[in-house]
PDB file of C-alpha atoms and ligand atoms in Angstrom:
ATOM      1  CA  UNK A   1     -14.394  -3.468 -11.980  1.00 81.00           C
ATOM      2  CA  UNK A   2     -11.781  -2.705  -9.406  1.00 93.00           C
ATOM      3  CA  UNK A   3     -12.852  -1.557  -5.946  1.00 94.00           C
ATOM      4  CA  UNK A   4     -11.363   1.512  -4.438  1.00 96.00           C
ATOM      5  CA  UNK A   5      -8.830   0.801  -1.739  1.00 97.00           C
ATOM      6  CA  UNK A   6      -7.770   3.167   1.020  1.00 98.00           C
ATOM      7  CA  UNK A   7      -4.960   2.003   3.363  1.00 98.00           C
ATOM      8  CA  UNK A   8      -3.853   3.796   6.480  1.00 98.00           C
ATOM      9  CA  UNK A   9      -0.113   3.378   7.399  1.00 98.00           C
ATOM     10  CA  UNK A  10       0.132   4.357  10.914  1.00 98.00           C
ATOM     11  CA  UNK A  11       3.951   3.848  10.973  1.00 98.00           C
ATOM     12  CA  UNK A  12       5.524   3.982  14.530  1.00 98.00           C
ATOM     13  CA  UNK A  13       2.586   5.729  16.058  1.00 98.00           C
ATOM     14  CA  UNK A  14      -0.047   4.612  18.624  1.00 98.00           C
ATOM     15  CA  UNK A  15       0.413   2.317  21.666  1.00 98.00           C
ATOM     16  CA  UNK A  16      -2.000  -0.757  21.761  1.00 98.00           C
ATOM     17  CA  UNK A  17      -4.600   1.188  23.700  1.00 98.00           C
ATOM     18  CA  UNK A  18      -4.352   4.157  21.419  1.00 98.00           C
ATOM     19  CA  UNK A  19      -4.646   1.826  18.283  1.00 98.00           C
ATOM     20  CA  UNK A  20      -7.770   0.038  19.584  1.00 98.00           C
ATOM     21  CA  UNK A  21      -9.339   3.514  20.108  1.00 98.00           C
ATOM     22  CA  UNK A  22      -8.380   4.816  16.669  1.00 98.00           C
ATOM     23  CA  UNK A  23      -9.394   1.641  14.881  1.00 98.00           C
ATOM     24  CA  UNK A  24     -12.816   1.847  16.742  1.00 98.00           C
ATOM     25  CA  UNK A  25     -13.374   5.361  15.766  1.00 98.00           C
ATOM     26  CA  UNK A  26     -12.298   4.751  12.095  1.00 98.00           C
ATOM     27  CA  UNK A  27     -14.664   1.747  12.035  1.00 98.00           C
ATOM     28  CA  UNK A  28     -17.645   3.971  13.231  1.00 97.00           C
ATOM     29  CA  UNK A  29     -16.803   6.707  10.721  1.00 97.00           C
ATOM     30  CA  UNK A  30     -16.268   4.554   7.689  1.00 96.00           C
ATOM     31  CA  UNK A  31     -19.021   1.772   8.418  1.00 94.00           C
ATOM     32  CA  UNK A  32     -21.487   3.244   5.905  1.00 93.00           C
ATOM     33  CA  UNK A  33     -18.799   3.583   3.201  1.00 94.00           C
ATOM     34  CA  UNK A  34     -17.657  -0.122   3.287  1.00 95.00           C
ATOM     35  CA  UNK A  35     -19.928  -1.300   0.588  1.00 93.00           C
ATOM     36  CA  UNK A  36     -18.023   0.658  -1.935  1.00 93.00           C
ATOM     37  CA  UNK A  37     -14.550   0.966  -0.570  1.00 96.00           C
ATOM     38  CA  UNK A  38     -12.049  -1.503   0.865  1.00 97.00           C
ATOM     39  CA  UNK A  39     -10.399  -0.144   3.954  1.00 98.00           C
ATOM     40  CA  UNK A  40      -7.071  -1.310   5.287  1.00 98.00           C
ATOM     41  CA  UNK A  41      -5.404  -0.266   8.625  1.00 98.00           C
ATOM     42  CA  UNK A  42      -1.786  -0.918   9.121  1.00 98.00           C
ATOM     43  CA  UNK A  43      -0.782  -0.408  12.926  1.00 98.00           C
ATOM     44  CA  UNK A  44       2.567  -1.329  14.456  1.00 98.00           C
ATOM     45  CA  UNK A  45       3.065  -5.012  15.064  1.00 98.00           C
ATOM     46  CA  UNK A  46       2.069  -4.990  18.835  1.00 98.00           C
ATOM     47  CA  UNK A  47      -1.281  -3.476  17.902  1.00 98.00           C
ATOM     48  CA  UNK A  48      -2.414  -5.870  15.047  1.00 98.00           C
ATOM     49  CA  UNK A  49      -4.409  -8.148  17.457  1.00 98.00           C
ATOM     50  CA  UNK A  50      -6.059  -5.077  19.098  1.00 98.00           C
ATOM     51  CA  UNK A  51      -6.984  -3.466  15.823  1.00 98.00           C
ATOM     52  CA  UNK A  52      -8.236  -6.732  14.418  1.00 98.00           C
ATOM     53  CA  UNK A  53     -10.457  -6.967  17.587  1.00 98.00           C
ATOM     54  CA  UNK A  54     -11.623  -3.385  17.097  1.00 98.00           C
ATOM     55  CA  UNK A  55     -12.835  -3.840  13.657  1.00 98.00           C
ATOM     56  CA  UNK A  56     -14.244  -7.295  14.063  1.00 97.00           C
ATOM     57  CA  UNK A  57     -17.598  -7.642  12.458  1.00 96.00           C
ATOM     58  CA  UNK A  58     -16.707  -5.113   9.632  1.00 97.00           C
ATOM     59  CA  UNK A  59     -14.930  -5.638   6.358  1.00 97.00           C
ATOM     60  CA  UNK A  60     -12.119  -3.427   7.357  1.00 98.00           C
ATOM     61  CA  UNK A  61      -8.851  -5.463   6.882  1.00 98.00           C
ATOM     62  CA  UNK A  62      -5.766  -5.303   8.820  1.00 98.00           C
ATOM     63  CA  UNK A  63      -2.280  -5.224   7.414  1.00 98.00           C
ATOM     64  CA  UNK A  64       1.282  -5.231   8.879  1.00 98.00           C
ATOM     65  CA  UNK A  65       3.693  -2.614   7.861  1.00 98.00           C
ATOM     66  CA  UNK A  66       6.591  -4.983   6.949  1.00 98.00           C
ATOM     67  CA  UNK A  67       7.696  -8.549   7.861  1.00 98.00           C
ATOM     68  CA  UNK A  68      10.712 -10.863   7.342  1.00 98.00           C
ATOM     69  CA  UNK A  69      10.390 -13.485   4.509  1.00 98.00           C
ATOM     70  CA  UNK A  70      11.517 -16.359   6.624  1.00 98.00           C
ATOM     71  CA  UNK A  71       8.898 -18.538   8.661  1.00 98.00           C
ATOM     72  CA  UNK A  72      11.090 -18.658  11.780  1.00 98.00           C
ATOM     73  CA  UNK A  73      14.585 -18.634  12.901  1.00 98.00           C
ATOM     74  CA  UNK A  74      17.500 -16.516  14.522  1.00 98.00           C
ATOM     75  CA  UNK A  75      16.461 -13.104  13.221  1.00 98.00           C
ATOM     76  CA  UNK A  76      16.403 -11.006  16.277  1.00 98.00           C
ATOM     77  CA  UNK A  77      13.687  -8.325  16.148  1.00 97.00           C
ATOM     78  CA  UNK A  78      11.960  -9.587  13.079  1.00 98.00           C
ATOM     79  CA  UNK A  79       8.457 -10.765  12.595  1.00 98.00           C
ATOM     80  CA  UNK A  80       7.589 -13.770  10.277  1.00 98.00           C
ATOM     81  CA  UNK A  81       4.755 -14.039   7.720  1.00 98.00           C
ATOM     82  CA  UNK A  82       3.298 -16.946   9.956  1.00 98.00           C
ATOM     83  CA  UNK A  83       2.981 -14.494  12.868  1.00 98.00           C
ATOM     84  CA  UNK A  84       1.596 -11.691  10.761  1.00 98.00           C
ATOM     85  CA  UNK A  85      -0.985 -14.041   9.225  1.00 98.00           C
ATOM     86  CA  UNK A  86      -2.338 -14.822  12.596  1.00 98.00           C
ATOM     87  CA  UNK A  87      -3.709 -11.224  12.891  1.00 98.00           C
ATOM     88  CA  UNK A  88      -3.507  -9.673   9.402  1.00 98.00           C
ATOM     89  CA  UNK A  89      -4.810 -10.358   5.844  1.00 98.00           C
ATOM     90  CA  UNK A  90      -2.326  -7.910   4.189  1.00 98.00           C
ATOM     91  CA  UNK A  91       1.172  -6.624   4.557  1.00 98.00           C
ATOM     92  CA  UNK A  92       2.958  -3.580   3.288  1.00 98.00           C
ATOM     93  CA  UNK A  93       6.120  -4.438   1.420  1.00 98.00           C
ATOM     94  CA  UNK A  94       9.075  -2.275   0.358  1.00 97.00           C
ATOM     95  CA  UNK A  95       7.890   1.074   2.005  1.00 98.00           C
ATOM     96  CA  UNK A  96      10.681   3.503   1.208  1.00 96.00           C
ATOM     97  CA  UNK A  97      11.252   4.254   4.893  1.00 97.00           C
ATOM     98  CA  UNK A  98      12.168   0.485   5.182  1.00 96.00           C
ATOM     99  CA  UNK A  99      14.544   0.947   2.255  1.00 95.00           C
ATOM    100  CA  UNK A 100      16.140   4.162   3.316  1.00 93.00           C
ATOM    101  CA  UNK A 101      16.335   3.798   7.038  1.00 96.00           C
ATOM    102  CA  UNK A 102      16.816   0.095   7.402  1.00 96.00           C
ATOM    103  CA  UNK A 103      18.658  -0.858   4.246  1.00 95.00           C
ATOM    104  CA  UNK A 104      16.051  -2.927   2.732  1.00 97.00           C
ATOM    105  CA  UNK A 105      16.856  -3.849  -0.976  1.00 96.00           C
ATOM    106  CA  UNK A 106      14.673  -4.608  -3.974  1.00 95.00           C
ATOM    107  CA  UNK A 107      15.763  -8.214  -3.527  1.00 97.00           C
ATOM    108  CA  UNK A 108      14.425  -8.297  -0.020  1.00 98.00           C
ATOM    109  CA  UNK A 109      11.142  -6.935  -1.384  1.00 98.00           C
ATOM    110  CA  UNK A 110      11.091  -9.686  -3.877  1.00 98.00           C
ATOM    111  CA  UNK A 111      11.500 -12.308  -1.163  1.00 98.00           C
ATOM    112  CA  UNK A 112       8.804 -10.692   0.929  1.00 98.00           C
ATOM    113  CA  UNK A 113       6.196 -10.402  -1.733  1.00 98.00           C
ATOM    114  CA  UNK A 114       6.660 -14.324  -2.424  1.00 98.00           C
ATOM    115  CA  UNK A 115       6.533 -14.885   1.366  1.00 98.00           C
ATOM    116  CA  UNK A 116       3.404 -12.978   1.600  1.00 98.00           C
ATOM    117  CA  UNK A 117       1.513 -14.999  -1.153  1.00 98.00           C
ATOM    118  CA  UNK A 118       2.879 -18.205   0.271  1.00 98.00           C
ATOM    119  CA  UNK A 119       1.224 -17.454   3.634  1.00 98.00           C
ATOM    120  CA  UNK A 120      -2.005 -16.149   2.115  1.00 98.00           C
ATOM    121  CA  UNK A 121      -1.168 -12.499   2.761  1.00 98.00           C
ATOM    122  CA  UNK A 122      -1.880  -9.883   0.068  1.00 98.00           C
ATOM    123  CA  UNK A 123       1.042  -7.674  -0.358  1.00 98.00           C
ATOM    124  CA  UNK A 124       0.709  -3.946  -0.801  1.00 98.00           C
ATOM    125  CA  UNK A 125       3.892  -3.273  -2.781  1.00 98.00           C
ATOM    126  CA  UNK A 126       5.504   0.164  -2.680  1.00 98.00           C
ATOM    127  CA  UNK A 127       7.531   1.717  -5.388  1.00 98.00           C
ATOM    128  CA  UNK A 128       8.838   5.067  -5.917  1.00 98.00           C
ATOM    129  CA  UNK A 129      11.689   7.183  -7.033  1.00 98.00           C
ATOM    130  CA  UNK A 130      13.985   9.520  -4.994  1.00 97.00           C
ATOM    131  CA  UNK A 131      14.090  13.198  -5.762  1.00 97.00           C
ATOM    132  CA  UNK A 132      17.615  12.704  -7.272  1.00 98.00           C
ATOM    133  CA  UNK A 133      16.253  10.003  -9.517  1.00 98.00           C
ATOM    134  CA  UNK A 134      13.263  12.140 -10.615  1.00 97.00           C
ATOM    135  CA  UNK A 135      15.669  15.107 -11.320  1.00 97.00           C
ATOM    136  CA  UNK A 136      17.894  12.865 -13.369  1.00 98.00           C
ATOM    137  CA  UNK A 137      14.898  11.870 -15.532  1.00 98.00           C
ATOM    138  CA  UNK A 138      14.899   8.130 -14.538  1.00 98.00           C
ATOM    139  CA  UNK A 139      11.781   8.003 -12.452  1.00 98.00           C
ATOM    140  CA  UNK A 140      10.063   5.788 -14.895  1.00 98.00           C
ATOM    141  CA  UNK A 141      12.790   3.120 -15.305  1.00 98.00           C
ATOM    142  CA  UNK A 142      13.369   3.123 -11.473  1.00 98.00           C
ATOM    143  CA  UNK A 143       9.802   2.339 -10.558  1.00 98.00           C
ATOM    144  CA  UNK A 144       9.510  -0.082 -13.386  1.00 98.00           C
ATOM    145  CA  UNK A 145      12.699  -1.909 -12.253  1.00 98.00           C
ATOM    146  CA  UNK A 146      11.303  -2.094  -8.670  1.00 98.00           C
ATOM    147  CA  UNK A 147       8.047  -3.504  -9.824  1.00 98.00           C
ATOM    148  CA  UNK A 148       9.909  -5.902 -12.150  1.00 98.00           C
ATOM    149  CA  UNK A 149      11.893  -7.475  -9.359  1.00 98.00           C
ATOM    150  CA  UNK A 150       9.107  -7.385  -6.814  1.00 98.00           C
ATOM    151  CA  UNK A 151       6.834  -9.300  -8.984  1.00 98.00           C
ATOM    152  CA  UNK A 152       9.315 -11.596 -10.817  1.00 98.00           C
ATOM    153  CA  UNK A 153       8.064 -15.195 -10.712  1.00 98.00           C
ATOM    154  CA  UNK A 154       4.559 -14.439  -9.490  1.00 98.00           C
ATOM    155  CA  UNK A 155       1.701 -16.324 -11.034  1.00 98.00           C
ATOM    156  CA  UNK A 156      -0.907 -14.533 -13.010  1.00 98.00           C
ATOM    157  CA  UNK A 157      -3.445 -14.970 -10.178  1.00 97.00           C
ATOM    158  CA  UNK A 158      -1.193 -13.549  -7.787  1.00 98.00           C
ATOM    159  CA  UNK A 159      -0.591 -10.613  -9.836  1.00 98.00           C
ATOM    160  CA  UNK A 160      -4.229  -9.972 -10.191  1.00 98.00           C
ATOM    161  CA  UNK A 161      -4.450  -9.742  -6.455  1.00 98.00           C
ATOM    162  CA  UNK A 162      -1.612  -7.305  -6.115  1.00 98.00           C
ATOM    163  CA  UNK A 163      -1.900  -3.796  -4.695  1.00 98.00           C
ATOM    164  CA  UNK A 164       0.982  -1.616  -5.865  1.00 98.00           C
ATOM    165  CA  UNK A 165       1.491   1.805  -4.267  1.00 98.00           C
ATOM    166  CA  UNK A 166       3.176   4.463  -6.210  1.00 98.00           C
ATOM    167  CA  UNK A 167       4.943   6.536  -3.696  1.00 98.00           C
ATOM    168  CA  UNK A 168       7.322   9.116  -4.776  1.00 98.00           C
ATOM    169  CA  UNK A 169       9.942   9.212  -1.905  1.00 97.00           C
ATOM    170  CA  UNK A 170      10.031  12.997  -2.072  1.00 97.00           C
ATOM    171  CA  UNK A 171       6.316  13.157  -1.562  1.00 98.00           C
ATOM    172  CA  UNK A 172       6.053  11.119   1.525  1.00 97.00           C
ATOM    173  CA  UNK A 173       5.652  13.172   4.744  1.00 95.00           C
ATOM    174  CA  UNK A 174       6.803  16.271   2.966  1.00 96.00           C
ATOM    175  CA  UNK A 175       3.483  18.042   2.400  1.00 96.00           C
ATOM    176  CA  UNK A 176       4.533  18.141  -1.234  1.00 96.00           C
ATOM    177  CA  UNK A 177       2.205  15.695  -2.984  1.00 97.00           C
ATOM    178  CA  UNK A 178       2.942  14.538  -6.580  1.00 98.00           C
ATOM    179  CA  UNK A 179       1.007  16.442  -9.294  1.00 98.00           C
ATOM    180  CA  UNK A 180      -2.097  14.148  -9.758  1.00 97.00           C
ATOM    181  CA  UNK A 181      -1.714  13.935 -13.571  1.00 97.00           C
ATOM    182  CA  UNK A 182       1.891  12.794 -13.125  1.00 98.00           C
ATOM    183  CA  UNK A 183       0.874  10.196 -10.477  1.00 98.00           C
ATOM    184  CA  UNK A 184      -1.664   8.918 -12.923  1.00 98.00           C
ATOM    185  CA  UNK A 185       0.793   8.721 -15.636  1.00 98.00           C
ATOM    186  CA  UNK A 186       3.083   6.623 -13.470  1.00 98.00           C
ATOM    187  CA  UNK A 187       0.227   4.447 -12.285  1.00 98.00           C
ATOM    188  CA  UNK A 188      -0.669   3.764 -15.865  1.00 98.00           C
ATOM    189  CA  UNK A 189       2.906   2.809 -16.759  1.00 98.00           C
ATOM    190  CA  UNK A 190       2.938   0.267 -13.822  1.00 98.00           C
ATOM    191  CA  UNK A 191      -0.317  -1.277 -15.046  1.00 98.00           C
ATOM    192  CA  UNK A 192       1.034  -1.411 -18.411  1.00 98.00           C
ATOM    193  CA  UNK A 193       4.156  -3.389 -17.104  1.00 98.00           C
ATOM    194  CA  UNK A 194       1.877  -5.704 -15.306  1.00 98.00           C
ATOM    195  CA  UNK A 195      -0.170  -6.288 -18.494  1.00 98.00           C
ATOM    196  CA  UNK A 196       3.066  -6.943 -20.447  1.00 98.00           C
ATOM    197  CA  UNK A 197       4.220  -9.561 -17.833  1.00 98.00           C
ATOM    198  CA  UNK A 198       1.065 -11.088 -16.628  1.00 98.00           C
ATOM    199  CA  UNK A 199      -1.630 -10.368 -19.243  1.00 98.00           C
ATOM    200  CA  UNK A 200      -4.595  -8.164 -19.492  1.00 97.00           C
ATOM    201  CA  UNK A 201      -6.788 -10.002 -17.004  1.00 97.00           C
ATOM    202  CA  UNK A 202      -4.028  -9.844 -14.296  1.00 97.00           C
ATOM    203  CA  UNK A 203      -3.386  -6.195 -14.979  1.00 97.00           C
ATOM    204  CA  UNK A 204      -7.138  -5.315 -14.926  1.00 96.00           C
ATOM    205  CA  UNK A 205      -7.458  -6.903 -11.446  1.00 96.00           C
ATOM    206  CA  UNK A 206      -4.409  -5.392  -9.842  1.00 98.00           C
ATOM    207  CA  UNK A 207      -4.977  -2.089  -7.952  1.00 98.00           C
ATOM    208  CA  UNK A 208      -2.513   0.794  -8.137  1.00 98.00           C
ATOM    209  CA  UNK A 209      -2.601   3.314  -5.410  1.00 98.00           C
ATOM    210  CA  UNK A 210      -1.003   6.547  -4.927  1.00 98.00           C
ATOM    211  CA  UNK A 211       0.696   7.613  -1.756  1.00 98.00           C
ATOM    212  CA  UNK A 212       2.604  10.571  -0.494  1.00 98.00           C
ATOM    213  CA  UNK A 213       1.025  13.597   1.322  1.00 98.00           C
ATOM    214  CA  UNK A 214      -2.521  12.711   0.465  1.00 98.00           C
ATOM    215  CA  UNK A 215      -4.928  14.826   2.429  1.00 98.00           C
ATOM    216  CA  UNK A 216      -8.729  15.466   2.165  1.00 97.00           C
ATOM    217  CA  UNK A 217      -8.015  18.488   0.023  1.00 97.00           C
ATOM    218  CA  UNK A 218      -5.948  16.926  -2.573  1.00 97.00           C
ATOM    219  CA  UNK A 219      -7.336  13.278  -2.641  1.00 97.00           C
ATOM    220  CA  UNK A 220      -9.882  13.952  -5.423  1.00 96.00           C
ATOM    221  CA  UNK A 221      -7.241  14.929  -7.842  1.00 97.00           C
ATOM    222  CA  UNK A 222      -5.656  11.437  -7.539  1.00 97.00           C
ATOM    223  CA  UNK A 223      -8.851   9.488  -7.362  1.00 96.00           C
ATOM    224  CA  UNK A 224     -10.370  11.164 -10.265  1.00 94.00           C
ATOM    225  CA  UNK A 225      -7.977   9.192 -12.485  1.00 95.00           C
ATOM    226  CA  UNK A 226      -9.180   5.923 -13.840  1.00 93.00           C
ATOM    227  CA  UNK A 227      -5.610   4.600 -13.294  1.00 94.00           C
ATOM    228  CA  UNK A 228      -5.483   5.243  -9.694  1.00 97.00           C
ATOM    229  CA  UNK A 229      -7.586   2.879  -7.557  1.00 97.00           C
ATOM    230  CA  UNK A 230      -7.114   4.473  -4.115  1.00 97.00           C
ATOM    231  CA  UNK A 231      -4.476   5.795  -1.722  1.00 98.00           C
ATOM    232  CA  UNK A 232      -1.916   4.722   0.762  1.00 98.00           C
ATOM    233  CA  UNK A 233      -1.882   7.278   3.563  1.00 98.00           C
ATOM    234  CA  UNK A 234       0.402   8.053   6.374  1.00 98.00           C
ATOM    235  CA  UNK A 235      -0.201  11.110   8.513  1.00 98.00           C
ATOM    236  CA  UNK A 236      -3.815  11.610   7.749  1.00 98.00           C
ATOM    237  CA  UNK A 237      -4.637   8.198   8.775  1.00 98.00           C
ATOM    238  CA  UNK A 238      -3.902   9.080  12.295  1.00 98.00           C
ATOM    239  CA  UNK A 239      -7.090  11.223  12.526  1.00 98.00           C
ATOM    240  CA  UNK A 240     -10.341   9.086  12.177  1.00 98.00           C
ATOM    241  CA  UNK A 241     -12.277  12.173  10.905  1.00 97.00           C
ATOM    242  CA  UNK A 242      -9.541  12.951   8.105  1.00 98.00           C
ATOM    243  CA  UNK A 243      -9.289   9.196   7.195  1.00 98.00           C
ATOM    244  CA  UNK A 244     -13.055   9.050   6.895  1.00 97.00           C
ATOM    245  CA  UNK A 245     -13.083  11.983   4.594  1.00 97.00           C
ATOM    246  CA  UNK A 246     -10.660  10.232   2.439  1.00 97.00           C
ATOM    247  CA  UNK A 247     -12.579   7.039   2.442  1.00 96.00           C
ATOM    248  CA  UNK A 248     -15.748   9.080   1.369  1.00 95.00           C
ATOM    249  CA  UNK A 249     -13.596  10.465  -1.505  1.00 94.00           C
ATOM    250  CA  UNK A 250     -12.492   7.020  -2.490  1.00 93.00           C
ATOM    251  CA  UNK A 251     -16.084   5.686  -2.408  1.00 87.00           C
ATOM    252  CA  UNK A 252     -17.088   4.800  -5.879  1.00 64.00           C
ATOM    253  CA  UNK A 253     -14.240   6.680  -7.381  1.00 71.00           C
ATOM    254  CA  UNK A 254     -12.889   3.651  -9.433  1.00 53.00           C
ATOM    255  CA  UNK A 255     -13.594   3.837 -13.050  1.00 48.00           C
ATOM    256  CA  UNK A 256     -13.961   7.702 -13.118  1.00 49.00           C
ATOM    257  CA  UNK A 257     -12.169   9.396 -15.875  1.00 43.00           C
ATOM    258  CA  UNK A 258     -10.016  12.419 -15.581  1.00 39.00           C
ATOM    259  CA  UNK A 259     -12.027  15.576 -15.620  1.00 34.00           C
TER     260      UNK A 259
HETATM  261  P1  PGA G 301       2.152  10.452   4.231  1.00 81.14           P
HETATM  262  O1  PGA G 301       2.908   9.000   4.162  1.00 81.14           O
HETATM  263  O2  PGA G 301       0.796  10.340   3.758  1.00 81.14           O
HETATM  264  O3  PGA G 301       2.313  10.887   5.620  1.00 81.14           O
HETATM  265  O4  PGA G 301       2.991  11.229   3.193  1.00 81.14           O
HETATM  266  C1  PGA G 301       2.479   8.050   3.185  1.00 81.14           C
HETATM  267  C2  PGA G 301       3.132   6.819   3.424  1.00 81.14           C
HETATM  268  O5  PGA G 301       4.223   6.745   3.873  1.00 81.14           O
HETATM  269  O6  PGA G 301       2.647   5.790   2.874  1.00 81.14           O
END
């Protein structure tokens, strides 16, 4: 059975000192829950080491929010998978803010997913449609195409270790979360795609998260679906109390069926 996973994407927030403090508070709050839920914290690059130190001795994992695919070279401002792997066990790949604000393409996401596995980093692959794509009725084909390219050429064992986050672009940071039943429908579609490409064992192992304006009041709606294995959380991950409330909701939620 898949374990619930709750990931906090801190985005461009928190100095190193603030990160260490927030990670320590999160660790204190969620410690009793870690037997039942996997918790991942994704601070900015300069804070990776401090966060790792702050959660040392717990099962909380550290993730980078992005990375380059090359191991080294003349890529000013970029951070390589080798550098990320010194501090983190996971990496968020293809977040819509990277795509929209920094021009990252689906092909870049593909390279990054492979680079992650090549360096023993587990990717959290984000997919999601824009509001225009949803209005045009092409949300399903958009997210499927994103997942198809991102996962092209992966081995079945790698696919089984995937975390895919369905994050409709219009729901991120907007306070307008997706309808939970709709999120569950898309999550199911994504898993069906993985099953078609990688087989039922891999598809049953991969975890599909929902992300976009998740908060303690709406999280149960998402987690009550058997097709959603957890959440990728932005704003609400910057409060240790709120994040702990989400972790509590995620605890033991996997395998639940819709009410
Ligand atoms: P949000 O961000 O929870 O603030 O909407 C989610 C995300 O960007 O992953």
